[in-house]
Short mmCIF file of C-alpha atoms and ligand atoms in Angstrom, two decimals:
data_model
loop_
_atom_site.label_atom_id
_atom_site.label_comp_id
_atom_site.label_asym_id
_atom_site.label_seq_id
_atom_site.Cartn_x
_atom_site.Cartn_y
_atom_site.Cartn_z
CA UNK A 169 -23.59 -1.84 -3.71
CA UNK A 170 -20.99 0.33 -2.16
CA UNK A 171 -22.25 0.21 1.26
CA UNK A 172 -22.54 -3.76 0.43
CA UNK A 173 -19.42 -3.32 0.46
CA UNK A 174 -18.14 -2.23 3.20
CA UNK A 175 -19.34 -4.62 6.13
CA UNK A 176 -17.54 -7.41 2.75
CA UNK A 177 -14.85 -8.84 5.67
CA UNK A 178 -12.87 -11.80 4.94
CA UNK A 179 -15.30 -15.11 5.12
CA UNK A 180 -15.47 -18.24 6.75
CA UNK A 181 -16.44 -21.39 6.34
CA UNK A 182 -19.80 -21.91 7.90
CA UNK A 183 -21.66 -24.52 9.76
CA UNK A 184 -24.63 -26.14 7.93
CA UNK A 185 -27.23 -23.92 8.70
CA UNK A 186 -31.13 -23.62 8.28
CA UNK A 187 -31.57 -20.10 7.00
CA UNK A 188 -28.95 -21.59 3.88
CA UNK A 189 -29.82 -21.34 0.79
CA UNK A 190 -26.16 -21.44 -1.21
CA UNK A 191 -24.15 -24.12 0.00
CA UNK A 192 -20.62 -23.90 -1.57
CA UNK A 193 -18.17 -27.57 -1.29
CA UNK A 194 -15.12 -28.49 -1.60
CA UNK A 195 -12.69 -31.57 -2.00
CA UNK A 196 -10.50 -30.00 0.33
CA UNK A 197 -8.87 -27.63 3.03
CA UNK A 198 -6.66 -26.42 -0.26
CA UNK A 199 -9.89 -25.25 -2.05
CA UNK A 200 -10.89 -23.18 0.90
CA UNK A 201 -7.51 -20.88 -0.09
CA UNK A 202 -9.97 -20.32 -3.75
CA UNK A 203 -13.40 -21.13 -3.00
CA UNK A 204 -12.83 -18.10 -0.48
CA UNK A 205 -14.75 -16.09 -3.17
CA UNK A 206 -17.39 -17.58 -3.59
CA UNK A 207 -18.45 -16.80 -0.23
CA UNK A 208 -17.29 -13.77 -0.06
CA UNK A 209 -19.88 -12.97 -3.25
CA UNK A 210 -22.12 -14.65 -1.50
CA UNK A 211 -21.91 -12.54 1.38
CA UNK A 212 -21.43 -9.03 -0.59
CA UNK A 213 -25.01 -9.86 -2.19
CA UNK A 214 -26.98 -10.17 1.29
CA UNK A 215 -27.14 -14.48 0.18
CA UNK A 216 -27.43 -17.06 3.00
CA UNK A 217 -25.33 -19.63 2.52
CA UNK A 218 -23.05 -22.28 4.36
CA UNK A 219 -19.11 -23.47 2.87
CA UNK A 220 -18.10 -27.48 3.92
CA UNK A 221 -15.78 -29.36 3.35
CA UNK A 222 -16.27 -32.87 1.91
CA UNK A 223 -14.92 -35.11 -0.93
CA UNK A 224 -16.27 -36.75 -3.63
CA UNK A 225 -13.60 -40.03 -2.62
CA UNK A 226 -12.22 -38.96 0.72
CA UNK A 227 -16.19 -38.93 2.00
CA UNK A 228 -18.88 -40.19 -0.23
CA UNK A 229 -21.13 -41.21 1.91
CA UNK A 230 -20.52 -37.79 3.54
CA UNK A 231 -21.66 -36.12 -0.37
CA UNK A 232 -24.88 -38.34 -1.45
CA UNK A 233 -26.05 -37.67 2.33
CA UNK A 234 -25.46 -34.52 2.75
CA UNK A 235 -26.65 -34.08 -1.72
CA UNK A 236 -29.79 -36.48 -0.49
CA UNK A 237 -30.45 -33.38 1.64
CA UNK A 238 -30.16 -30.52 0.69
CA UNK A 239 -33.09 -29.03 -0.89
CA UNK A 240 -35.65 -30.58 1.94
CA UNK A 241 -33.30 -28.50 3.91
CA UNK A 242 -33.94 -25.10 1.93
CA UNK A 243 -30.71 -24.59 -0.42
CA UNK A 244 -31.82 -23.96 -4.33
CA UNK A 245 -28.68 -23.91 -5.27
CA UNK A 246 -25.00 -25.57 -4.71
CA UNK A 247 -21.46 -24.90 -5.80
CA UNK A 248 -18.36 -27.97 -5.66
CA UNK A 249 -15.13 -27.49 -6.00
CA UNK A 250 -12.23 -30.14 -6.54
CA UNK A 251 -9.21 -30.77 -8.24
CA UNK A 252 -7.52 -33.27 -10.26
CA UNK A 253 -10.06 -37.06 -10.70
CA UNK A 254 -12.38 -33.69 -9.46
CA UNK A 255 -15.49 -36.27 -9.10
CA UNK A 256 -17.91 -34.22 -6.64
CA UNK A 257 -19.91 -31.60 -8.79
CA UNK A 258 -20.62 -34.43 -11.11
CA UNK A 259 -21.38 -36.81 -7.64
CA UNK A 260 -23.20 -33.96 -5.41
CA UNK A 261 -25.62 -33.22 -9.44
CA UNK A 262 -26.50 -36.84 -10.16
CA UNK A 263 -28.06 -36.96 -6.41
CA UNK A 264 -30.01 -33.78 -6.77
CA UNK A 265 -32.37 -32.26 -9.23
CA UNK A 266 -30.53 -28.81 -7.45
CA UNK A 267 -28.58 -27.24 -10.21
CA UNK A 268 -24.87 -27.46 -9.49
CA UNK A 269 -23.05 -25.12 -10.35
CA UNK A 270 -18.97 -27.11 -11.17
CA UNK A 271 -15.75 -25.13 -10.21
CA UNK A 272 -12.17 -26.98 -10.59
CA UNK A 273 -9.35 -26.05 -9.04
CA UNK A 274 -6.56 -25.71 -10.21
CA UNK A 275 -3.73 -28.67 -9.89
CA UNK A 276 0.00 -28.20 -9.34
CA UNK A 277 0.38 -31.37 -12.21
CA UNK A 278 -2.06 -30.36 -14.64
CA UNK A 279 -2.40 -26.85 -13.44
CA UNK A 280 -6.05 -27.61 -13.37
CA UNK A 281 -6.80 -28.46 -16.57
CA UNK A 282 -7.95 -33.10 -15.87
CA UNK A 283 -10.16 -30.89 -12.69
CA UNK A 284 -11.78 -28.90 -15.39
CA UNK A 285 -12.08 -31.77 -17.55
CA UNK A 286 -13.66 -33.88 -15.21
CA UNK A 287 -15.78 -31.56 -14.07
CA UNK A 288 -17.28 -29.83 -18.12
CA UNK A 289 -17.91 -33.38 -18.89
CA UNK A 290 -20.80 -35.59 -17.71
CA UNK A 291 -22.55 -37.68 -19.17
CA UNK A 292 -26.15 -36.58 -20.82
CA UNK A 293 -29.18 -36.29 -17.88
CA UNK A 294 -26.42 -35.18 -14.93
CA UNK A 295 -26.20 -31.17 -16.01
CA UNK A 296 -23.24 -30.23 -13.93
CA UNK A 297 -22.45 -26.41 -14.42
CA UNK A 298 -18.67 -25.39 -15.01
CA UNK A 299 -16.81 -22.35 -14.47
CA UNK A 300 -13.57 -21.08 -15.28
CA UNK A 301 -10.42 -23.35 -13.12
CA UNK A 302 -10.37 -21.18 -9.64
CA UNK A 303 -10.96 -17.65 -8.30
CA UNK A 304 -12.51 -16.66 -11.83
CA UNK A 305 -14.29 -19.20 -11.57
CA UNK A 306 -15.24 -19.05 -7.84
CA UNK A 307 -16.38 -15.75 -8.13
CA UNK A 308 -18.07 -15.96 -11.19
CA UNK A 309 -20.06 -19.24 -9.83
CA UNK A 310 -21.22 -17.59 -6.82
CA UNK A 311 -23.28 -15.11 -9.18
CA UNK A 312 -23.99 -17.22 -10.73
CA UNK A 313 -26.06 -18.66 -8.50
CA UNK A 314 -27.29 -15.37 -7.44
CA UNK A 315 -28.12 -15.53 -11.16
CA UNK A 316 -30.11 -18.48 -10.39
CA UNK A 317 -31.99 -17.60 -7.37
CA UNK A 318 -33.16 -13.43 -8.89
CA UNK A 319 -35.30 -14.84 -11.09
CA UNK A 320 -38.25 -15.04 -7.81
CA UNK A 321 -35.95 -12.28 -5.80
CA UNK A 322 -36.30 -8.86 -7.20
CA UNK A 323 -34.26 -7.17 -4.60
CA UNK A 324 -31.46 -9.19 -6.22
CA UNK A 325 -32.41 -8.74 -9.37
CA UNK A 326 -31.82 -4.53 -7.72
CA UNK A 327 -28.05 -5.69 -6.77
CA UNK A 328 -26.53 -7.81 -9.51
CA UNK A 329 -27.92 -4.75 -12.00
CA UNK A 330 -25.79 -2.35 -10.32
CA UNK A 331 -22.96 -4.96 -8.83
CA UNK A 332 -23.07 -4.34 -13.01
CA UNK A 333 -23.36 -0.97 -13.59
CA UNK A 334 -20.54 -0.26 -10.69
CA UNK A 335 -17.37 -2.77 -12.68
CA UNK A 336 -18.22 -0.68 -16.15
CA UNK A 337 -18.40 2.69 -14.75
CA UNK A 338 -14.21 1.68 -12.79
CA UNK A 339 -13.66 -0.01 -16.69
CA UNK A 340 -15.06 3.26 -18.31
CA UNK A 341 -12.84 5.25 -15.65
CA UNK A 342 -9.61 3.41 -15.87
CA UNK A 343 -6.87 6.19 -16.73
CA UNK A 344 -3.58 4.76 -18.20
CA UNK A 345 -0.26 6.21 -16.72
C1 LIG B 222 -9.61 -33.15 -4.72
O1 LIG B 222 -7.88 -32.87 -4.28
C2 LIG B 222 -9.88 -31.55 -3.74
O2 LIG B 222 -10.86 -30.67 -4.00
C3 LIG B 222 -8.10 -30.95 -3.33
O3 LIG B 222 -7.47 -29.45 -5.06
C4 LIG B 222 -7.63 -31.41 -4.71
C5 LIG B 222 -5.97 -31.63 -3.51
O4 LIG B 222 -6.74 -32.62 -2.05
P1 LIG B 222 -5.71 -31.89 -0.38
O5 LIG B 222 -4.98 -33.32 -0.62
O6 LIG B 222 -5.11 -30.90 -0.12
O7 LIG B 222 -6.09 -32.30 0.59
O8 LIG B 222 -9.75 -34.41 -3.54
#
């Protein structure tokens, strides 16, 4: 993992690609500062992905077209982030049977509680795996996506174990002043 980490550059939004295994979509460019964490994590694990903006409300057609076509393009997991009346993950999930992970964005008005509730409270039958509000959720959505992919990819499973071991080592070795 150490070697992998040194290769990480600041994530940039990526264009749709035939090779992407994970798609990171978000309701607005204003979500990118948070969602970079997902993209950077996927990059760290060498997972091909794409990041782009689409909105359940402002571009409903784009969101449904994207979700309907994702599986045939080879996408295996979709991470969808939105804030406020955060319906993007739910709308995406309604149009695909791929696993959809929702990341609620921190909002000015209600600190992300609005985003959390509107992402997590899906009706039975259309699941969205909802992560924590903000950056921890973005990072964990990527790790969750990697865990899903790793079920059929031993190399990725190895990287995930290595990541956990390094994380544990860091905590065990933490010294306080
Ligand atoms: C949501 O509204 C977006 O996901 C974003 O979190 C929030 C605010 O969007 P902007 O007004 O900054 O574009 O749709």
